[in-house]
Amino acid sequence: QVQLQQSGPGLVKPSQTLSLNCAISGDTVSNNNAAWNWIRQSPSRGLEWLGRTYYRSEWHNDYAVSVKSRININADTSKNQFSLQLNSVTAEDTAVYYCARGWALDFWGQGTLVTVSS
Amino acid sequence: DVVMTQSPDSLAVSLGERATINCKSSQNVLFNNMESLAWFQQKPGQPPKLLIYWASTRESGVPDRFSGGGSGTDFTLTINSLQPEDVAVYYCQQYYSIPLTFGGGTKVEIK
């Protein structure tokens, strides 16, 4: 059974960087048939896909246009995890952040409420 | 981007009755003869849970009262014989193209 365990701070100051990790068990981040996503959810924006990383002989990333200039998703094969970094955050980035596997998103992390506030 | 539009926003159904949720995509989501459409159930404080993928394939462990259908740009999620534990918000999602996009959600309650 695949499990995704999220970690990271729940409070980030405006203009700083939001950083979250998603540790994978029951699968490997370098699985050639998988993709690893970050999604957020807020009352104003609903469920919003942010980006993904996946391995097909080399690493690939796709990002949502809305955050493309501020986002980075990286895989760490030694720790079997992937991470989200979102730079220059504002109050509009306040949301519950999820990691999830696949295209039809079959496994999700538990969610992390991230509040952007000074 | 593929825009996903769900209806209704909410519905109240009596226990044991049927609930039907609609989802319309702004373009076809057909990939290799398979509709790239998933349905999720979300309860408060929990992440979304995958119910249906490829528009009509039930995820392992999902009760058979949940069924998905449709093709082209119009899809439905049907909950037959609504149970108390089915109270939740339901979302559709397309995975035909990037960015992955979700519908706005349908809240199902007991009448």
mmCIF file of C-alpha atoms in Angstrom:
data_model
loop_
_atom_site.group_PDB
_atom_site.id
_atom_site.type_symbol
_atom_site.label_atom_id
_atom_site.label_comp_id
_atom_site.label_asym_id
_atom_site.label_seq_id
_atom_site.Cartn_x
_atom_site.Cartn_y
_atom_site.Cartn_z
ATOM 1 C CA GLN A 1 0.000 0.000 0.000
ATOM 2 C CA VAL A 2 1.380 3.357 -1.048
ATOM 3 C CA GLN A 3 1.568 6.013 1.648
ATOM 4 C CA LEU A 4 2.561 9.655 1.295
ATOM 5 C CA GLN A 5 3.642 11.498 4.444
ATOM 6 C CA GLN A 6 3.893 15.271 4.256
ATOM 7 C CA SER A 7 6.084 17.452 6.435
ATOM 8 C CA GLY A 8 6.879 21.129 6.631
ATOM 9 C CA PRO A 9 5.930 24.344 8.418
ATOM 10 C CA GLY A 10 2.359 25.523 8.677
ATOM 11 C CA LEU A 11 3.208 29.207 8.884
ATOM 12 C CA VAL A 12 5.243 31.184 6.365
ATOM 13 C CA LYS A 13 5.882 34.918 6.316
ATOM 14 C CA PRO A 14 4.953 36.976 3.262
ATOM 15 C CA SER A 15 7.714 37.178 0.621
ATOM 16 C CA GLN A 16 9.424 34.084 2.024
ATOM 17 C CA THR A 17 9.595 30.533 0.646
ATOM 18 C CA LEU A 18 7.086 27.798 1.349
ATOM 19 C CA SER A 19 8.810 24.396 1.578
ATOM 20 C CA LEU A 20 7.085 21.040 1.961
ATOM 21 C CA ASN A 21 8.276 17.448 1.681
ATOM 22 C CA CYS A 22 6.385 14.328 0.726
ATOM 23 C CA ALA A 23 7.938 11.028 1.829
ATOM 24 C CA ILE A 24 6.892 7.978 -0.171
ATOM 25 C CA SER A 25 6.471 4.443 1.110
ATOM 26 C CA GLY A 26 5.248 1.510 -0.947
ATOM 27 C CA ASP A 27 6.582 2.985 -4.191
ATOM 28 C CA THR A 28 9.691 4.746 -5.434
ATOM 29 C CA VAL A 29 9.955 8.329 -6.596
ATOM 30 C CA SER A 30 11.939 7.144 -9.631
ATOM 31 C CA ASN A 31 9.215 4.708 -10.744
ATOM 32 C CA ASN A 32 9.093 4.999 -14.548
ATOM 33 C CA ASN A 33 5.307 4.645 -14.513
ATOM 34 C CA ALA A 34 4.479 7.210 -11.832
ATOM 35 C CA ALA A 35 4.196 10.972 -11.490
ATOM 36 C CA TRP A 36 4.361 12.948 -8.257
ATOM 37 C CA ASN A 37 2.167 15.981 -7.868
ATOM 38 C CA TRP A 38 1.550 18.948 -5.618
ATOM 39 C CA ILE A 39 -2.004 20.259 -5.339
ATOM 40 C CA ARG A 40 -3.497 22.903 -3.101
ATOM 41 C CA GLN A 41 -7.010 23.648 -1.942
ATOM 42 C CA SER A 42 -8.520 26.891 -0.742
ATOM 43 C CA PRO A 43 -12.092 28.199 -0.513
ATOM 44 C CA SER A 44 -11.396 30.826 -3.152
ATOM 45 C CA ARG A 45 -9.540 28.659 -5.696
ATOM 46 C CA GLY A 46 -10.868 25.163 -5.021
ATOM 47 C CA LEU A 47 -8.542 22.297 -5.919
ATOM 48 C CA GLU A 48 -5.612 23.668 -7.878
ATOM 49 C CA TRP A 49 -2.882 21.525 -9.420
ATOM 50 C CA LEU A 50 0.527 23.181 -8.984
ATOM 51 C CA GLY A 51 2.964 20.859 -10.684
ATOM 52 C CA ARG A 52 4.587 17.461 -10.888
ATOM 53 C CA THR A 53 7.866 15.640 -11.270
ATOM 54 C CA TYR A 54 8.415 12.285 -12.920
ATOM 55 C CA TYR A 55 11.247 10.077 -14.125
ATOM 56 C CA ARG A 56 11.484 8.674 -17.653
ATOM 57 C CA SER A 57 15.199 7.934 -18.040
ATOM 58 C CA GLU A 58 15.673 11.507 -16.845
ATOM 59 C CA TRP A 59 13.726 13.853 -14.592
ATOM 60 C CA HIS A 60 10.899 15.978 -15.960
ATOM 61 C CA ASN A 61 8.811 18.722 -14.404
ATOM 62 C CA ASP A 62 5.554 20.379 -15.354
ATOM 63 C CA TYR A 63 4.186 23.452 -13.607
ATOM 64 C CA ALA A 64 0.958 25.411 -13.580
ATOM 65 C CA VAL A 65 1.260 28.708 -15.408
ATOM 66 C CA SER A 66 -0.123 30.550 -12.380
ATOM 67 C CA VAL A 67 2.940 29.649 -10.265
ATOM 68 C CA LYS A 68 5.537 28.785 -12.907
ATOM 69 C CA SER A 69 7.847 31.686 -12.071
ATOM 70 C CA ARG A 70 7.870 30.828 -8.346
ATOM 71 C CA ILE A 71 7.755 27.045 -8.057
ATOM 72 C CA ASN A 72 10.266 24.245 -7.901
ATOM 73 C CA ILE A 73 9.525 20.545 -7.420
ATOM 74 C CA ASN A 74 12.437 18.221 -6.780
ATOM 75 C CA ALA A 75 12.862 14.520 -6.204
ATOM 76 C CA ASP A 76 15.320 13.067 -3.708
ATOM 77 C CA THR A 77 15.962 9.445 -4.586
ATOM 78 C CA SER A 78 18.174 8.852 -1.524
ATOM 79 C CA LYS A 79 15.256 9.717 0.768
ATOM 80 C CA ASN A 80 12.526 8.504 -1.605
ATOM 81 C CA GLN A 81 10.671 11.774 -1.374
ATOM 82 C CA PHE A 82 9.820 14.841 -3.390
ATOM 83 C CA SER A 83 9.526 18.430 -2.343
ATOM 84 C CA LEU A 84 7.728 21.657 -3.137
ATOM 85 C CA GLN A 85 9.258 25.091 -2.945
ATOM 86 C CA LEU A 86 7.089 28.119 -3.631
ATOM 87 C CA ASN A 87 8.895 31.435 -3.528
ATOM 88 C CA SER A 88 7.713 34.958 -2.748
ATOM 89 C CA VAL A 89 4.509 33.847 -1.092
ATOM 90 C CA THR A 90 1.570 36.138 -0.364
ATOM 91 C CA ALA A 91 -1.658 35.705 1.563
ATOM 92 C CA GLU A 92 -3.192 34.253 -1.624
ATOM 93 C CA ASP A 93 -0.931 31.217 -1.201
ATOM 94 C CA THR A 94 -2.658 30.324 2.060
ATOM 95 C CA ALA A 95 -4.189 26.892 1.444
ATOM 96 C CA VAL A 96 -4.103 23.229 2.327
ATOM 97 C CA TYR A 97 -1.296 21.664 0.304
ATOM 98 C CA TYR A 98 -1.371 18.034 -0.784
ATOM 99 C CA CYS A 99 1.050 15.711 -2.490
ATOM 100 C CA ALA A 100 -0.453 12.980 -4.664
ATOM 101 C CA ARG A 101 0.600 10.192 -7.008
ATOM 102 C CA GLY A 102 -0.278 9.627 -10.627
ATOM 103 C CA TRP A 103 -2.606 11.142 -13.192
ATOM 104 C CA ALA A 104 -5.846 9.845 -11.729
ATOM 105 C CA LEU A 105 -4.573 10.765 -8.307
ATOM 106 C CA ASP A 106 -4.828 7.472 -6.491
ATOM 107 C CA PHE A 107 -2.834 8.222 -3.330
ATOM 108 C CA TRP A 108 -2.696 11.484 -1.404
ATOM 109 C CA GLY A 109 -0.751 12.881 1.503
ATOM 110 C CA GLN A 110 -2.619 13.929 4.603
ATOM 111 C CA GLY A 111 -2.526 17.611 3.713
ATOM 112 C CA THR A 112 -0.720 20.545 5.317
ATOM 113 C CA LEU A 113 -2.471 23.810 6.100
ATOM 114 C CA VAL A 114 -0.026 26.547 5.196
ATOM 115 C CA THR A 115 -0.871 30.037 6.368
ATOM 116 C CA VAL A 116 0.986 33.003 4.942
ATOM 117 C CA SER A 117 1.055 35.670 7.604
ATOM 118 C CA SER A 118 3.508 37.921 9.387
ATOM 119 C CA ASP B 1 -6.713 24.481 -19.958
ATOM 120 C CA VAL B 2 -9.573 21.991 -19.795
ATOM 121 C CA VAL B 3 -12.312 23.579 -17.707
ATOM 122 C CA MET B 4 -14.408 21.181 -15.634
ATOM 123 C CA THR B 5 -17.921 22.308 -14.695
ATOM 124 C CA GLN B 6 -19.950 20.387 -12.164
ATOM 125 C CA SER B 7 -23.642 20.536 -11.406
ATOM 126 C CA PRO B 8 -25.439 20.918 -9.165
ATOM 127 C CA ASP B 9 -23.402 22.740 -6.530
ATOM 128 C CA SER B 10 -25.264 20.797 -3.864
ATOM 129 C CA LEU B 11 -28.031 18.260 -3.549
ATOM 130 C CA ALA B 12 -29.997 16.665 -0.766
ATOM 131 C CA VAL B 13 -31.108 13.084 -1.222
ATOM 132 C CA SER B 14 -33.096 10.789 1.049
ATOM 133 C CA LEU B 15 -31.363 7.763 2.503
ATOM 134 C CA GLY B 16 -31.622 4.843 0.096
ATOM 135 C CA GLU B 17 -32.331 7.087 -2.879
ATOM 136 C CA ARG B 18 -30.124 7.881 -5.852
ATOM 137 C CA ALA B 19 -27.800 10.866 -6.214
ATOM 138 C CA THR B 20 -26.552 11.945 -9.631
ATOM 139 C CA ILE B 21 -23.736 14.438 -10.158
ATOM 140 C CA ASN B 22 -22.843 15.903 -13.526
ATOM 141 C CA CYS B 23 -19.481 17.003 -14.857
ATOM 142 C CA LYS B 24 -18.834 18.707 -18.168
ATOM 143 C CA SER B 25 -15.404 19.203 -19.697
ATOM 144 C CA SER B 26 -14.647 22.083 -22.049
ATOM 145 C CA GLN B 27 -13.080 19.657 -24.521
ATOM 146 C CA ASN B 28 -12.851 15.937 -25.140
ATOM 147 C CA VAL B 29 -10.645 14.030 -22.702
ATOM 148 C CA LEU B 30 -10.374 10.821 -24.734
ATOM 149 C CA PHE B 31 -6.918 9.198 -24.653
ATOM 150 C CA ASN B 32 -6.225 5.841 -26.320
ATOM 151 C CA ASN B 33 -9.982 5.176 -26.414
ATOM 152 C CA MET B 34 -10.252 5.818 -22.673
ATOM 153 C CA GLU B 35 -11.935 8.813 -21.055
ATOM 154 C CA SER B 36 -9.341 10.476 -18.814
ATOM 155 C CA LEU B 37 -11.821 11.402 -16.108
ATOM 156 C CA ALA B 38 -11.748 10.651 -12.392
ATOM 157 C CA TRP B 39 -14.162 11.169 -9.504
ATOM 158 C CA PHE B 40 -13.211 11.881 -5.893
ATOM 159 C CA GLN B 41 -14.993 11.981 -2.565
ATOM 160 C CA GLN B 42 -13.805 14.395 0.105
ATOM 161 C CA LYS B 43 -14.922 14.483 3.723
ATOM 162 C CA PRO B 44 -14.035 17.335 6.110
ATOM 163 C CA GLY B 45 -10.422 17.341 7.217
ATOM 164 C CA GLN B 46 -9.447 14.598 4.777
ATOM 165 C CA PRO B 47 -7.747 14.557 1.382
ATOM 166 C CA PRO B 48 -9.833 13.639 -1.643
ATOM 167 C CA LYS B 49 -10.311 9.909 -2.101
ATOM 168 C CA LEU B 50 -10.273 8.388 -5.587
ATOM 169 C CA LEU B 51 -13.553 6.628 -6.381
ATOM 170 C CA ILE B 52 -13.605 6.220 -10.167
ATOM 171 C CA TYR B 53 -11.013 6.509 -12.942
ATOM 172 C CA TRP B 54 -11.195 6.143 -16.727
ATOM 173 C CA ALA B 55 -14.692 7.576 -16.215
ATOM 174 C CA SER B 56 -16.245 4.261 -15.137
ATOM 175 C CA THR B 57 -13.651 2.035 -13.444
ATOM 176 C CA ARG B 58 -14.227 1.737 -9.731
ATOM 177 C CA GLU B 59 -11.138 1.980 -7.539
ATOM 178 C CA SER B 60 -10.415 -1.072 -5.389
ATOM 179 C CA GLY B 61 -12.483 -1.094 -2.205
ATOM 180 C CA VAL B 62 -15.064 1.429 -3.411
ATOM 181 C CA PRO B 63 -18.642 0.188 -2.846
ATOM 182 C CA ASP B 64 -20.497 -0.818 -5.987
ATOM 183 C CA ARG B 65 -23.268 1.711 -5.272
ATOM 184 C CA PHE B 66 -20.842 4.231 -6.800
ATOM 185 C CA SER B 67 -20.770 4.212 -10.593
ATOM 186 C CA GLY B 68 -19.395 6.509 -13.254
ATOM 187 C CA GLY B 69 -20.499 6.995 -16.791
ATOM 188 C CA GLY B 70 -20.489 9.290 -19.767
ATOM 189 C CA SER B 71 -18.286 10.077 -22.715
ATOM 190 C CA GLY B 72 -17.134 12.941 -24.868
ATOM 191 C CA THR B 73 -17.544 15.976 -22.677
ATOM 192 C CA ASP B 74 -20.389 14.859 -20.390
ATOM 193 C CA PHE B 75 -19.891 12.583 -17.404
ATOM 194 C CA THR B 76 -21.897 11.463 -14.403
ATOM 195 C CA LEU B 77 -21.274 10.023 -10.976
ATOM 196 C CA THR B 78 -24.189 8.056 -9.584
ATOM 197 C CA ILE B 79 -24.568 6.999 -5.982
ATOM 198 C CA ASN B 80 -27.258 4.348 -5.732
ATOM 199 C CA SER B 81 -28.995 3.856 -2.391
ATOM 200 C CA LEU B 82 -27.361 6.774 -0.567
ATOM 201 C CA GLN B 83 -25.863 5.894 2.799
ATOM 202 C CA PRO B 84 -25.072 8.233 5.732
ATOM 203 C CA GLU B 85 -21.337 7.785 5.135
ATOM 204 C CA ASP B 86 -21.730 9.151 1.588
ATOM 205 C CA VAL B 87 -22.255 12.700 2.885
ATOM 206 C CA ALA B 88 -19.293 14.503 1.361
ATOM 207 C CA VAL B 89 -18.171 16.798 -1.422
ATOM 208 C CA TYR B 90 -17.556 15.111 -4.771
ATOM 209 C CA TYR B 91 -15.147 16.325 -7.448
ATOM 210 C CA CYS B 92 -14.438 15.371 -11.025
ATOM 211 C CA GLN B 93 -10.938 15.739 -12.477
ATOM 212 C CA GLN B 94 -9.494 15.378 -15.945
ATOM 213 C CA TYR B 95 -6.053 13.921 -16.512
ATOM 214 C CA TYR B 96 -6.052 14.168 -20.303
ATOM 215 C CA SER B 97 -3.753 17.174 -20.329
ATOM 216 C CA ILE B 98 -1.618 19.390 -18.153
ATOM 217 C CA PRO B 99 -2.628 21.277 -16.102
ATOM 218 C CA LEU B 100 -4.720 18.669 -14.313
ATOM 219 C CA THR B 101 -8.017 20.394 -13.554
ATOM 220 C CA PHE B 102 -10.877 19.802 -11.166
ATOM 221 C CA GLY B 103 -14.539 20.636 -11.062
ATOM 222 C CA GLY B 104 -15.819 22.998 -8.405
ATOM 223 C CA GLY B 105 -17.366 20.254 -6.304
ATOM 224 C CA THR B 106 -20.849 19.012 -5.454
ATOM 225 C CA LYS B 107 -21.927 18.780 -1.839
ATOM 226 C CA VAL B 108 -24.154 15.778 -1.117
ATOM 227 C CA GLU B 109 -26.347 15.865 1.990
ATOM 228 C CA ILE B 110 -29.125 13.782 3.467
ATOM 229 C CA LYS B 111 -32.653 15.086 2.970
#
